[in-house]
CSV table of C-alpha atoms in Angstrom, one decimal:
chain,number,residue,atom,x,y,z
A,277,UNK,CA,26.8,-24.3,15.8
A,278,UNK,CA,23.8,-23.9,13.5
A,279,UNK,CA,23.8,-23.0,10.1
A,280,UNK,CA,20.1,-22.1,8.6
A,281,UNK,CA,19.3,-23.5,5.4
A,282,UNK,CA,15.4,-23.1,4.8
A,283,UNK,CA,12.7,-25.8,5.1
A,284,UNK,CA,12.8,-28.5,2.5
A,285,UNK,CA,9.3,-27.7,1.0
A,286,UNK,CA,10.8,-24.3,-0.3
A,287,UNK,CA,13.4,-26.3,-2.0
A,288,UNK,CA,10.8,-28.5,-3.3
A,289,UNK,CA,8.3,-25.6,-4.3
A,290,UNK,CA,11.0,-23.8,-6.2
A,291,UNK,CA,12.2,-26.9,-8.4
A,292,UNK,CA,8.6,-27.9,-9.3
A,293,UNK,CA,8.0,-24.1,-10.3
A,294,UNK,CA,11.0,-23.8,-12.0
A,295,UNK,CA,10.2,-26.7,-14.3
A,296,UNK,CA,6.4,-25.3,-14.6
A,297,UNK,CA,5.0,-28.3,-12.8
A,298,UNK,CA,3.2,-26.3,-10.2
A,299,UNK,CA,-0.8,-27.5,-10.5
A,300,UNK,CA,-3.7,-24.7,-11.3
A,301,UNK,CA,-5.6,-23.6,-8.2
A,302,UNK,CA,-8.8,-25.9,-9.0
A,303,UNK,CA,-9.2,-27.8,-5.4
A,304,UNK,CA,-11.2,-25.4,-3.7
A,305,UNK,CA,-11.2,-25.0,0.1
A,306,UNK,CA,-8.9,-27.7,1.9
A,307,UNK,CA,-9.0,-28.3,5.8
A,308,UNK,CA,-6.3,-29.8,7.7
A,309,UNK,CA,-7.6,-30.5,11.2
A,310,UNK,CA,-5.3,-30.7,14.1
A,311,UNK,CA,-3.7,-34.0,14.4
A,312,UNK,CA,-1.7,-36.3,16.9
A,313,UNK,CA,0.8,-38.9,16.6
A,314,UNK,CA,0.9,-42.4,17.9
A,315,UNK,CA,2.0,-41.2,21.4
A,316,UNK,CA,0.2,-37.8,21.5
A,317,UNK,CA,-3.6,-38.2,21.1
A,318,UNK,CA,-5.7,-35.2,20.1
A,319,UNK,CA,-9.3,-34.7,21.8
A,320,UNK,CA,-11.8,-32.8,19.8
A,321,UNK,CA,-15.3,-32.5,18.2
A,322,UNK,CA,-14.7,-33.2,14.4
A,323,UNK,CA,-18.5,-33.8,14.1
A,324,UNK,CA,-18.7,-30.0,15.2
A,325,UNK,CA,-16.0,-28.9,12.9
A,326,UNK,CA,-16.9,-30.7,9.9
A,327,UNK,CA,-20.2,-28.7,10.1
A,328,UNK,CA,-18.8,-25.4,11.0
A,329,UNK,CA,-16.7,-25.7,7.8
A,330,UNK,CA,-19.5,-26.8,5.9
A,331,UNK,CA,-21.8,-23.5,6.7
A,332,UNK,CA,-18.6,-21.2,6.5
A,333,UNK,CA,-17.1,-22.5,3.2
A,334,UNK,CA,-19.3,-25.0,2.0
A,335,UNK,CA,-18.1,-28.5,0.8
A,336,UNK,CA,-14.4,-28.9,1.2
A,337,UNK,CA,-11.6,-31.3,0.7
A,338,UNK,CA,-10.2,-32.4,4.1
A,339,UNK,CA,-6.7,-33.8,4.5
A,340,UNK,CA,-6.6,-36.2,7.2
A,341,UNK,CA,-3.3,-37.3,9.0
A,342,UNK,CA,-2.6,-41.1,8.9
A,343,UNK,CA,-3.1,-41.7,12.4
A,344,UNK,CA,-6.5,-40.1,12.3
A,345,UNK,CA,-7.5,-42.5,9.6
A,346,UNK,CA,-7.0,-45.3,11.8
A,347,UNK,CA,-10.3,-44.0,13.6
A,348,UNK,CA,-13.8,-44.6,11.4
A,349,UNK,CA,-15.4,-42.2,13.5
A,350,UNK,CA,-13.0,-39.4,12.6
A,351,UNK,CA,-13.3,-40.1,8.7
A,352,UNK,CA,-17.1,-40.6,8.7
A,353,UNK,CA,-17.4,-37.3,10.7
A,354,UNK,CA,-16.4,-35.4,7.5
A,355,UNK,CA,-17.9,-37.5,5.2
A,356,UNK,CA,-21.2,-37.6,6.6
A,357,UNK,CA,-21.2,-33.8,6.5
A,358,UNK,CA,-20.5,-33.9,2.6
A,359,UNK,CA,-16.9,-33.1,2.6
A,360,UNK,CA,-14.3,-35.3,0.7
A,361,UNK,CA,-11.3,-36.8,2.5
A,362,UNK,CA,-7.8,-37.4,1.3
A,363,UNK,CA,-4.2,-38.1,2.8
A,364,UNK,CA,-0.8,-37.3,2.3
A,365,UNK,CA,0.1,-40.5,3.3
A,366,UNK,CA,2.8,-41.8,5.7
A,367,UNK,CA,5.3,-39.2,6.5
A,368,UNK,CA,8.3,-41.9,5.7
A,369,UNK,CA,7.1,-42.0,1.9
A,370,UNK,CA,9.3,-40.2,-0.4
A,371,UNK,CA,6.3,-38.6,-1.9
A,372,UNK,CA,4.8,-37.0,1.3
A,373,UNK,CA,6.2,-33.6,0.7
A,374,UNK,CA,5.4,-33.5,-3.1
A,375,UNK,CA,1.6,-34.2,-1.9
A,376,UNK,CA,1.6,-31.4,0.6
A,377,UNK,CA,2.7,-29.3,-2.2
A,378,UNK,CA,0.3,-30.6,-4.6
A,379,UNK,CA,-2.5,-29.5,-2.2
A,380,UNK,CA,-0.9,-26.5,-1.0
A,381,UNK,CA,-0.5,-25.2,-5.0
A,382,UNK,CA,-3.8,-26.7,-5.7
A,383,UNK,CA,-6.2,-25.1,-3.1
A,384,UNK,CA,-7.6,-21.6,-3.1
A,385,UNK,CA,-7.8,-21.5,0.6
A,386,UNK,CA,-6.3,-23.5,3.3
A,387,UNK,CA,-8.2,-24.0,6.7
A,388,UNK,CA,-7.1,-25.3,10.0
A,389,UNK,CA,-8.4,-25.0,13.6
A,390,UNK,CA,-5.0,-24.1,15.1
A,391,UNK,CA,-1.5,-22.9,13.7
A,392,UNK,CA,0.6,-25.4,12.2
A,393,UNK,CA,3.5,-25.8,9.6
A,394,UNK,CA,1.1,-26.9,7.1
A,395,UNK,CA,-0.2,-23.1,7.1
A,396,UNK,CA,3.0,-21.9,6.7
A,397,UNK,CA,3.4,-23.8,3.7
A,398,UNK,CA,0.1,-22.9,2.3
A,399,UNK,CA,0.9,-19.4,2.7
A,400,UNK,CA,4.3,-19.8,1.2
A,401,UNK,CA,2.6,-21.3,-1.7
A,402,UNK,CA,0.2,-18.3,-2.1
A,403,UNK,CA,-3.1,-19.6,-0.9
A,404,UNK,CA,-5.1,-17.9,1.5
A,405,UNK,CA,-5.2,-19.0,4.9
A,406,UNK,CA,-7.8,-19.0,7.8
A,407,UNK,CA,-7.9,-20.4,11.2
A,408,UNK,CA,-11.5,-21.2,12.8
A,409,UNK,CA,-13.5,-23.9,14.6
A,410,UNK,CA,-13.1,-25.8,17.8
A,411,UNK,CA,-9.7,-25.9,19.2
A,412,UNK,CA,-8.7,-29.4,19.7
A,413,UNK,CA,-6.8,-30.4,23.1
A,414,UNK,CA,-3.2,-32.1,22.2
A,415,UNK,CA,-2.1,-34.4,24.7
A,416,UNK,CA,-3.4,-35.4,27.9
A,417,UNK,CA,-2.6,-32.6,29.9
A,418,UNK,CA,-4.2,-29.1,28.8
A,419,UNK,CA,-1.1,-27.3,30.7
A,420,UNK,CA,1.7,-28.7,28.1
A,421,UNK,CA,-1.0,-27.8,25.0
A,422,UNK,CA,1.1,-25.3,23.0
A,423,UNK,CA,-2.3,-24.0,21.7
A,424,UNK,CA,-2.5,-20.6,23.3
A,425,UNK,CA,1.4,-20.0,23.2
A,426,UNK,CA,1.1,-20.2,19.2
A,427,UNK,CA,-1.6,-17.9,19.2
A,428,UNK,CA,0.7,-15.5,21.0
A,429,UNK,CA,3.5,-16.0,18.4
A,430,UNK,CA,1.6,-15.9,15.6
A,431,UNK,CA,-1.6,-13.5,16.2
A,432,UNK,CA,-1.8,-12.6,12.7
A,433,UNK,CA,-3.0,-15.9,11.6
A,434,UNK,CA,-5.8,-15.7,14.0
A,435,UNK,CA,-7.5,-12.5,12.8
A,436,UNK,CA,-10.9,-12.8,11.7
A,437,UNK,CA,-10.1,-11.5,8.2
A,438,UNK,CA,-6.0,-12.1,8.0
A,439,UNK,CA,-4.0,-10.1,5.7
A,440,UNK,CA,-2.6,-13.1,3.5
A,441,UNK,CA,0.1,-10.8,1.9
A,442,UNK,CA,1.2,-10.4,5.5
A,443,UNK,CA,0.7,-14.2,6.4
A,444,UNK,CA,3.4,-14.8,3.2
A,445,UNK,CA,5.7,-12.6,4.3
A,446,UNK,CA,5.6,-14.1,7.9
A,447,UNK,CA,5.5,-17.8,6.5
A,448,UNK,CA,8.7,-17.2,3.7
A,449,UNK,CA,10.6,-15.4,6.9
A,450,UNK,CA,9.5,-18.4,9.2
A,451,UNK,CA,10.3,-21.0,6.5
A,452,UNK,CA,13.7,-19.7,5.6
A,453,UNK,CA,13.6,-18.0,2.2
A,454,UNK,CA,16.5,-15.7,3.2
A,455,UNK,CA,18.5,-18.8,4.2
A,456,UNK,CA,18.2,-21.0,1.2
A,457,UNK,CA,21.3,-22.2,-0.2
A,458,UNK,CA,22.7,-23.3,-3.9
A,459,UNK,CA,23.0,-27.1,-4.3
A,460,UNK,CA,26.9,-26.9,-3.9
A,461,UNK,CA,26.7,-24.8,-0.6
A,462,UNK,CA,24.0,-27.7,0.5
A,463,UNK,CA,26.4,-30.4,-0.2
A,464,UNK,CA,29.1,-28.6,1.6
A,465,UNK,CA,27.1,-27.7,4.4
A,466,UNK,CA,25.1,-31.2,5.0
A,467,UNK,CA,28.4,-33.2,4.4
A,468,UNK,CA,27.2,-34.8,1.1
A,469,UNK,CA,30.5,-34.5,-0.7
A,470,UNK,CA,32.0,-37.5,1.1
A,471,UNK,CA,30.8,-40.5,3.4
A,472,UNK,CA,30.5,-39.3,6.9
A,473,UNK,CA,30.9,-41.5,9.9
A,474,UNK,CA,29.3,-39.1,12.3
A,475,UNK,CA,26.2,-38.3,10.2
A,476,UNK,CA,25.8,-42.3,10.0
A,477,UNK,CA,26.1,-42.4,13.9
A,478,UNK,CA,23.5,-39.7,14.6
A,479,UNK,CA,21.0,-40.7,12.4
A,480,UNK,CA,21.2,-44.6,13.1
A,481,UNK,CA,21.9,-44.5,16.9
A,482,UNK,CA,22.2,-41.0,18.9
A,483,UNK,CA,19.2,-39.3,17.2
A,484,UNK,CA,16.8,-42.1,18.1
A,485,UNK,CA,18.2,-42.9,21.8
A,486,UNK,CA,17.9,-38.9,22.3
A,487,UNK,CA,14.5,-38.6,21.2
A,488,UNK,CA,13.3,-41.8,23.2
A,489,UNK,CA,14.8,-40.1,26.1
A,490,UNK,CA,13.2,-36.9,25.7
A,491,UNK,CA,9.6,-38.7,24.8
A,492,UNK,CA,10.1,-40.6,28.1
A,493,UNK,CA,11.0,-37.4,30.1
A,494,UNK,CA,14.5,-39.0,30.9
A,495,UNK,CA,16.3,-35.8,29.6
A,496,UNK,CA,15.5,-32.2,29.6
A,497,UNK,CA,13.7,-31.0,26.3
A,498,UNK,CA,15.1,-28.0,24.4
A,499,UNK,CA,13.6,-24.8,25.6
A,500,UNK,CA,10.5,-24.4,23.5
A,501,UNK,CA,10.3,-28.1,22.5
A,502,UNK,CA,7.0,-29.5,22.3
A,503,UNK,CA,6.2,-30.8,25.7
A,504,UNK,CA,3.0,-33.2,25.1
A,505,UNK,CA,5.1,-36.3,24.8
A,506,UNK,CA,7.1,-35.8,28.2
A,507,UNK,CA,6.5,-37.8,31.2
A,508,UNK,CA,4.9,-40.7,29.3
A,509,UNK,CA,5.4,-44.1,30.9
A,510,UNK,CA,7.8,-46.4,29.2
A,511,UNK,CA,4.9,-49.1,28.5
A,512,UNK,CA,3.1,-46.3,26.5
A,513,UNK,CA,6.5,-45.7,24.3
A,514,UNK,CA,6.9,-49.3,23.7
A,515,UNK,CA,3.4,-49.7,22.4
A,516,UNK,CA,4.9,-47.8,19.1
A,517,UNK,CA,8.6,-48.3,19.2
A,518,UNK,CA,9.0,-48.7,15.5
A,519,UNK,CA,7.5,-44.9,15.1
A,520,UNK,CA,10.7,-43.5,16.4
A,521,UNK,CA,13.3,-45.4,14.8
A,522,UNK,CA,14.8,-44.6,11.7
A,523,UNK,CA,14.3,-46.4,8.2
A,524,UNK,CA,16.7,-46.5,5.3
A,525,UNK,CA,16.6,-43.4,3.3
A,526,UNK,CA,14.3,-43.9,0.1
A,527,UNK,CA,15.6,-43.2,-3.3
A,528,UNK,CA,13.8,-40.0,-4.1
A,529,UNK,CA,12.0,-39.7,-7.5
A,530,UNK,CA,12.5,-36.3,-9.5
A,531,UNK,CA,10.9,-33.1,-7.8
A,532,UNK,CA,7.1,-32.9,-8.7
A,533,UNK,CA,4.0,-32.2,-7.1
A,534,UNK,CA,2.2,-35.2,-6.3
A,535,UNK,CA,-1.5,-35.4,-6.0
A,536,UNK,CA,-3.0,-36.5,-2.6
A,537,UNK,CA,-4.0,-39.9,-2.0
A,538,UNK,CA,-7.6,-40.6,-2.8
A,539,UNK,CA,-9.2,-42.7,-0.2
A,540,UNK,CA,-11.6,-45.7,-0.6
A,541,UNK,CA,-15.2,-45.7,0.9
A,542,UNK,CA,-13.9,-47.5,3.6
A,543,UNK,CA,-11.4,-44.5,4.7
A,544,UNK,CA,-8.3,-46.7,3.8
A,545,UNK,CA,-5.6,-45.6,1.8
């Protein structure tokens, strides 16, 4: 019942590359600390991580998640250590993925303290990748934190001196380079040739309901799904109800790599 089509990042990267629009690698080291969400919080030593990056790679550019930018102590931990902070913006921004592509294509090296999708993007874009630093805890329960499992699944990314040629091979496989389809194939597979009542229902009603049930632990989560959000109280969920509701799909601009958001001194976008 599933057809693999490859990650959207790959399609954007190919479209921009075909147009000759990928930036030069002039950014230097780029750091993406493990981040949480409005529901699942991350606890960890940002000050210690910032100092370790400074010793290991020198002054770097740090991409903070929009949720982390709401915490002045996280922003100042990096800027006080001499690093420059940027952001990809809100995940619902139609330019979000374009900013991610700009960063991965611009950075000479991408660093994180845990395996993440961003590292797969970085490797697929041809950047060197390295994992080091304090391992932050994701969620309130250490037993549901998938950190150790991720290290078991992708040990190559955790090596002291990783083989970046091998990492790119793995990233291409994980993101689905072999599964990419032509525009006509995608239109047919995704039902874009004609309006679909089923797709409308899934996006506006069925999907949000299933997500809410999974977050609250009211339904069994799929095997391998992240469990850090399970068993949260309804009160916790209702603090951020709009975070899980769909929004009208934006009109996309032409496929381009978009420079990351430069932050003001206050740490605001």
